[in-house]
Tab-separated table of C-alpha atoms in Angstrom:
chain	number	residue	atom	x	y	z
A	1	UNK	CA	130.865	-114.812	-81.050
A	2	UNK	CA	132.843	-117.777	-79.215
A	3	UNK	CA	132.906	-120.977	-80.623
A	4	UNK	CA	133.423	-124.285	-78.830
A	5	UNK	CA	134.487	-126.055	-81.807
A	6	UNK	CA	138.083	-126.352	-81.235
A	7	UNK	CA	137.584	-127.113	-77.968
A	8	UNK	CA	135.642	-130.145	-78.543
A	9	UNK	CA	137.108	-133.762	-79.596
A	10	UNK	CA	136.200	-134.960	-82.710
A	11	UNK	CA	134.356	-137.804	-81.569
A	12	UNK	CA	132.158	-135.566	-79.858
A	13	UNK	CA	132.129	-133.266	-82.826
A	14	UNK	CA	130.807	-136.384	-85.231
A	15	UNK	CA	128.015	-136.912	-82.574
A	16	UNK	CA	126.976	-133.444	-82.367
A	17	UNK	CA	126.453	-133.073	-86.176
A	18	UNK	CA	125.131	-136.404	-86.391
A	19	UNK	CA	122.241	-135.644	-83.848
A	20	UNK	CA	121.696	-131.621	-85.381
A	21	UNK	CA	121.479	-132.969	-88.253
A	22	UNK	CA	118.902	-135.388	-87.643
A	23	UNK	CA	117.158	-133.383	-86.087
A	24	UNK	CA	116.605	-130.917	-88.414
A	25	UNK	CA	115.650	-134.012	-91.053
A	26	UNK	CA	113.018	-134.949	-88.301
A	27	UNK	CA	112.671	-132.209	-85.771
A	28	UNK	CA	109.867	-132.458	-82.569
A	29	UNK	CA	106.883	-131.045	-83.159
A	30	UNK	CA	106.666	-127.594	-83.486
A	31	UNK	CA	109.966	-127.285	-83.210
A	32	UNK	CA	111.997	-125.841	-85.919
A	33	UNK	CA	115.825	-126.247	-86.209
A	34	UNK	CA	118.542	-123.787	-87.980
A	35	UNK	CA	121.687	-125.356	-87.778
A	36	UNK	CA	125.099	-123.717	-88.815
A	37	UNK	CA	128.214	-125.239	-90.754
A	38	UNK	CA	130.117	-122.769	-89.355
A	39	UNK	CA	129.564	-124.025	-86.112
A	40	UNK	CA	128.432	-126.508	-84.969
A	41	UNK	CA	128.295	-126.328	-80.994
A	42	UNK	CA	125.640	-123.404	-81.288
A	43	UNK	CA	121.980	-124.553	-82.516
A	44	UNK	CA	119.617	-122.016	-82.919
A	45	UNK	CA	116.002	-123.221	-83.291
A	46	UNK	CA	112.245	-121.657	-83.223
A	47	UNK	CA	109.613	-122.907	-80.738
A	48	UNK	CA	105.809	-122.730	-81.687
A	49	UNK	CA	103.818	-121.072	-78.660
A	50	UNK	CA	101.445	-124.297	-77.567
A	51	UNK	CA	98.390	-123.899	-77.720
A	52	UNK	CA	96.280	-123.255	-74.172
A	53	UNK	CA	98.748	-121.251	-72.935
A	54	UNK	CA	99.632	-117.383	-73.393
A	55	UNK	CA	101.911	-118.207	-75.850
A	56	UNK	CA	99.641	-119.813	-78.389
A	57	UNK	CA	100.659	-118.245	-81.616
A	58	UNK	CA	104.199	-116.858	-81.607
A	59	UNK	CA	107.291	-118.107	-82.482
A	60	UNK	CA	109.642	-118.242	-80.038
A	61	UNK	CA	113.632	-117.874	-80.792
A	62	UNK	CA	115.942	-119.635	-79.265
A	63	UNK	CA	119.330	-120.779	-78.934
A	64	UNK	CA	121.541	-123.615	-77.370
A	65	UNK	CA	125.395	-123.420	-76.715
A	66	UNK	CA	127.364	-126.332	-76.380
A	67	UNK	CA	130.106	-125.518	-73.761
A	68	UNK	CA	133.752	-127.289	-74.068
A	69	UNK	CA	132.698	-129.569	-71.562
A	70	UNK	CA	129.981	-130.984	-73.437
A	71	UNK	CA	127.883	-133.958	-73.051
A	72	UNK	CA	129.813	-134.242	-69.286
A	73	UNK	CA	127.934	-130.673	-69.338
A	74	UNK	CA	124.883	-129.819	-70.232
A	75	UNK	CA	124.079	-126.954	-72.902
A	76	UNK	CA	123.289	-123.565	-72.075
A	77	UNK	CA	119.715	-122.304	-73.453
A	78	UNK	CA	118.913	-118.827	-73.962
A	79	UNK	CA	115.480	-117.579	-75.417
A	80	UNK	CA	116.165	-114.886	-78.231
A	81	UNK	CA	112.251	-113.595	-78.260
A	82	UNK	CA	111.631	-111.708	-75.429
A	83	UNK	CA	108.899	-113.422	-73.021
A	84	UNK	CA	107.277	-113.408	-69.864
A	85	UNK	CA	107.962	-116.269	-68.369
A	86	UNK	CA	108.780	-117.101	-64.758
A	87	UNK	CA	111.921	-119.707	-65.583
A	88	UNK	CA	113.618	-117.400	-68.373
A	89	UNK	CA	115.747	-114.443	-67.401
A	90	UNK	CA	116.190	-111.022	-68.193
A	91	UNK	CA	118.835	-111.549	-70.315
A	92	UNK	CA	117.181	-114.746	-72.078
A	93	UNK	CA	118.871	-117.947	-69.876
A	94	UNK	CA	116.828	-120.377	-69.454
A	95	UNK	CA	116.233	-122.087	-65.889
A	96	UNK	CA	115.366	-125.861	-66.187
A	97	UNK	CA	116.155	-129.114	-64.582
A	98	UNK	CA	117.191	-130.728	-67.842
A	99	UNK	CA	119.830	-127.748	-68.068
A	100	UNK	CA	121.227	-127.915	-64.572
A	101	UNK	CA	121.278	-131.028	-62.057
A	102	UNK	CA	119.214	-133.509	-63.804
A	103	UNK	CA	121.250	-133.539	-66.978
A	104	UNK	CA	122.941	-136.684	-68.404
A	105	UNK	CA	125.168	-136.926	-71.817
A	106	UNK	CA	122.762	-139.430	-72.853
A	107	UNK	CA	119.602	-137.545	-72.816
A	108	UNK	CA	120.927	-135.877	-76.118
A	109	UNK	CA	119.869	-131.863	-77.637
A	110	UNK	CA	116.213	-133.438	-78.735
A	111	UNK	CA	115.157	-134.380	-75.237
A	112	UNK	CA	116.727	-130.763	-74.088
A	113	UNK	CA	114.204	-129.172	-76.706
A	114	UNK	CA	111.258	-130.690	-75.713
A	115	UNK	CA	111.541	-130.059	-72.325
A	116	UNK	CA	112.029	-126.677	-73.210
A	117	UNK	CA	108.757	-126.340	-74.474
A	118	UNK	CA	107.307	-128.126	-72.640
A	119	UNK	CA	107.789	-125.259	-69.765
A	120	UNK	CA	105.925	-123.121	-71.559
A	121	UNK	CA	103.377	-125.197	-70.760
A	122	UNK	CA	104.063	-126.112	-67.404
A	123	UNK	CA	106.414	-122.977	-65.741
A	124	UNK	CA	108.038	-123.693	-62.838
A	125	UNK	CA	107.401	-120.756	-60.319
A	126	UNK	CA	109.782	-121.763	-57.368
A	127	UNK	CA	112.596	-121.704	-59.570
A	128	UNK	CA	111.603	-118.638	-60.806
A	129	UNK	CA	114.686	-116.030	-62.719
A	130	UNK	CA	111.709	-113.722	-63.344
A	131	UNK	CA	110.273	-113.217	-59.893
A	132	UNK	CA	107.988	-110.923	-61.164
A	133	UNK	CA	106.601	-113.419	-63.197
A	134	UNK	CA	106.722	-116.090	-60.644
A	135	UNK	CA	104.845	-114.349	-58.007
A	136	UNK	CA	102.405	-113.773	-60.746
A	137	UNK	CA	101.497	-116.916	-61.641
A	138	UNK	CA	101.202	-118.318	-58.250
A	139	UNK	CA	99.125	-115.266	-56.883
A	140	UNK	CA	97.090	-113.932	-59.810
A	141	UNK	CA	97.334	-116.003	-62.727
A	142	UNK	CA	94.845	-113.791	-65.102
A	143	UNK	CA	97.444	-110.918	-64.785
A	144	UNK	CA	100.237	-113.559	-65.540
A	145	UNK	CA	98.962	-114.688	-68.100
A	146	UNK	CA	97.419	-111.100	-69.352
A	147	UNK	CA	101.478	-109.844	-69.136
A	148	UNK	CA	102.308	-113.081	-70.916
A	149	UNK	CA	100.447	-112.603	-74.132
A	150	UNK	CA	100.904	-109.031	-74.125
A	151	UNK	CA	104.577	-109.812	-74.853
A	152	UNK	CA	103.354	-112.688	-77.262
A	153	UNK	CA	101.886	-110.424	-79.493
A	154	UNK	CA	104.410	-107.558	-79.037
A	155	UNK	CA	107.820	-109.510	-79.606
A	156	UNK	CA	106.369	-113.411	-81.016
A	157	UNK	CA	104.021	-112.811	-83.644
A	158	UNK	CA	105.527	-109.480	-85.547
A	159	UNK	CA	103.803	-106.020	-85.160
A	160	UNK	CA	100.467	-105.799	-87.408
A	161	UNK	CA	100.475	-103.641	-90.147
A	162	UNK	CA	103.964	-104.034	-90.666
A	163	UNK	CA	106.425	-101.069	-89.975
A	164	UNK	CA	103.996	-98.673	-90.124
A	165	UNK	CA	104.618	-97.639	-86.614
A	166	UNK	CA	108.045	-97.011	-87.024
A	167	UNK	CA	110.037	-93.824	-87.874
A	168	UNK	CA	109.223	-91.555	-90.892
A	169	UNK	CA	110.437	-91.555	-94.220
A	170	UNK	CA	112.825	-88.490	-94.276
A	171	UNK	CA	110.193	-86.589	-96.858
A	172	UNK	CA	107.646	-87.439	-94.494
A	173	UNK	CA	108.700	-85.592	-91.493
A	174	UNK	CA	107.506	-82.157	-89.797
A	175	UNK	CA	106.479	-79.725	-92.086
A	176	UNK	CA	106.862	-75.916	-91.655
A	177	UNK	CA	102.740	-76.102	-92.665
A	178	UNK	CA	100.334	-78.580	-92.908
A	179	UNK	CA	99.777	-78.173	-96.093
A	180	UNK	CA	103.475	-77.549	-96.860
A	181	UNK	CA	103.273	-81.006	-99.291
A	182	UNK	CA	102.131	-79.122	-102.432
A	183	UNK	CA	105.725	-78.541	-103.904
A	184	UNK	CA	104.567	-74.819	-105.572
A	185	UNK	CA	103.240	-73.729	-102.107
A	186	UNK	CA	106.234	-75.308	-100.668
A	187	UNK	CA	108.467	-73.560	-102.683
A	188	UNK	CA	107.215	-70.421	-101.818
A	189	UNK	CA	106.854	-70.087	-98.211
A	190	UNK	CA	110.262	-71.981	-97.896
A	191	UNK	CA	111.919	-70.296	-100.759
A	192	UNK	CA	112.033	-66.449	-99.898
A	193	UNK	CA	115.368	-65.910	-101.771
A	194	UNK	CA	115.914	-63.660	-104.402
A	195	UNK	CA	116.637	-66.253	-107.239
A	196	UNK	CA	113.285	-68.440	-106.217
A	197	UNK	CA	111.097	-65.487	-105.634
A	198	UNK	CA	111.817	-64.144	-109.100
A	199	UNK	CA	111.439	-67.407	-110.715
A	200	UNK	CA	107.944	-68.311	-108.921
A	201	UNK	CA	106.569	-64.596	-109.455
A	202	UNK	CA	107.848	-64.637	-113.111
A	203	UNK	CA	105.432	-67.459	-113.732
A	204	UNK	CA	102.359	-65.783	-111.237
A	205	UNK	CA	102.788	-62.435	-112.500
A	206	UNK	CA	104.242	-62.420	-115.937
A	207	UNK	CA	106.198	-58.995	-115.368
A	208	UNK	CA	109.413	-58.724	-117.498
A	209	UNK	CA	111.205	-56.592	-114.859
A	210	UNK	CA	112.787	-59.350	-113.315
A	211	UNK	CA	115.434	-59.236	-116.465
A	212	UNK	CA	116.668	-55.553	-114.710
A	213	UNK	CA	117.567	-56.484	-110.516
A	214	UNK	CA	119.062	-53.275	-109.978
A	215	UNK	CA	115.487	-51.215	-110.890
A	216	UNK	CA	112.856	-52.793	-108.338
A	217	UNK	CA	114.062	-56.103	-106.898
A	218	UNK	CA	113.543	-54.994	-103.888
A	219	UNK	CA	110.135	-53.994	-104.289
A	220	UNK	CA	109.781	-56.846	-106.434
A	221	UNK	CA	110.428	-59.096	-103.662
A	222	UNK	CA	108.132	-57.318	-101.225
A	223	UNK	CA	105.313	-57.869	-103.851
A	224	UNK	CA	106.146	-61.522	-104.486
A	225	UNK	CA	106.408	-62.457	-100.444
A	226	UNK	CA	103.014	-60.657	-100.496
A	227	UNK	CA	101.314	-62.820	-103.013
A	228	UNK	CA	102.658	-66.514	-101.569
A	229	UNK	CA	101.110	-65.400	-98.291
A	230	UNK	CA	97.636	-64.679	-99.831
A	231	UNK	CA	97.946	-68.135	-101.352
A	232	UNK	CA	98.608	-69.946	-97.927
């Protein structure tokens, strides 16, 4: 990851950690802010879904990157969550006044974050980087906003149940049967060796001639295959 840090002058270094930090002392409302020691000319922050919208309910992630022309230039935001939104990209940038021709070194990073959210109240279709999402909103909101809170739930608010839909435990993939979890049944049908079928019929069928493999083991093994199959 780049940092800006040497790139910056320390005045403007002072004023950046000045402002992050009060902000996260005092942060806007719904508005959470995560800033980093190690650098200071990358804020990453969460945004609270408002509430009327299809965001309502998940947390948004979100960071802003302080170029080496910064406060001539404005920051560059990026949403981390994935969301549906007509003025954020593919690839997360964010498309916003306040971000491109409209900014001004005094508005300062808390004016930037508000107006941030405040898009996800009020998207701005004809500035659209998702025009799927733009077209959308202007011709059939439901759907929009339908596609909107699909994504809400899917990538904002965490999966329900937890990881439960995720891969399998290693012990708790395809069996060879379905009932191939009981370990003695197990070890039979997936244990026709010589060693294991001696040892499970020397428990089953109590004969002593497993002591002498060069009188009947092959028999012996016939008769023990026999017997696990009746038990399946």
């Amino acid at each position: 990851m780049n940092s800006n840090v040497e790139n910056l002058p320390p005045r403007v270094l002072r004023l950046v950690y000045k402002e992050v930090t009060a902000l996260a002392a005092d942060p806007p409302e719904g508005i959470k802010i995560y800033p980093s020691e190690e650098d200071i000319t990358e804020l990453h922050t969460a945004i609270e879904g408002p509430e009327g919208t299809p965001f309502a309910g998940g947390v948004f992630r979100m960071r802003l990157v302080l170029g080496k022309d910064f406060p001539a230039a404005p920051p560059k935001g990026y949403f981390l969550t994935k969301i549906f939104h007509p003025n954020v990209g593919h690839k997360g940038e964010i498309c916003v006044n306040v971000l491109k021709r409209d900014w001004r070194a005094e508005l300062g990073l808390r004016h930037v974050l508000l107006t941030i959210k405040c898009l996800l109240i009020h998207p701005n279709p004809e500035s659209a980087l998702n025009e799927e999402a733009g077209r959308l909103l202007l011709e059939d909101y439901a759907e929009y906003a339908s596609r909107a809170r699909l994504l809400t739930e899917i990538h904002a608010m965490g999966v329900p149940g937890g990881t439960s839909g995720g891969p399998q435990e290693p012990g708790e993939g395809p069996q060879p049967k379905k009932h191939a979890g009981d370990p003695n049944k197990r070890v039979v049908v997936m244990g026709p060796v010589p060693a294991g079928a001696s040892s499970n019929g020397g428990g089953g069928g109590g004969s002593g001639s497993s002591s002498n493999p060069n009188a009947n083991a092959v028999g012996k093994k016939k008769t023990d295959k026999k017997r696990a199959l009746r038990r399946l």
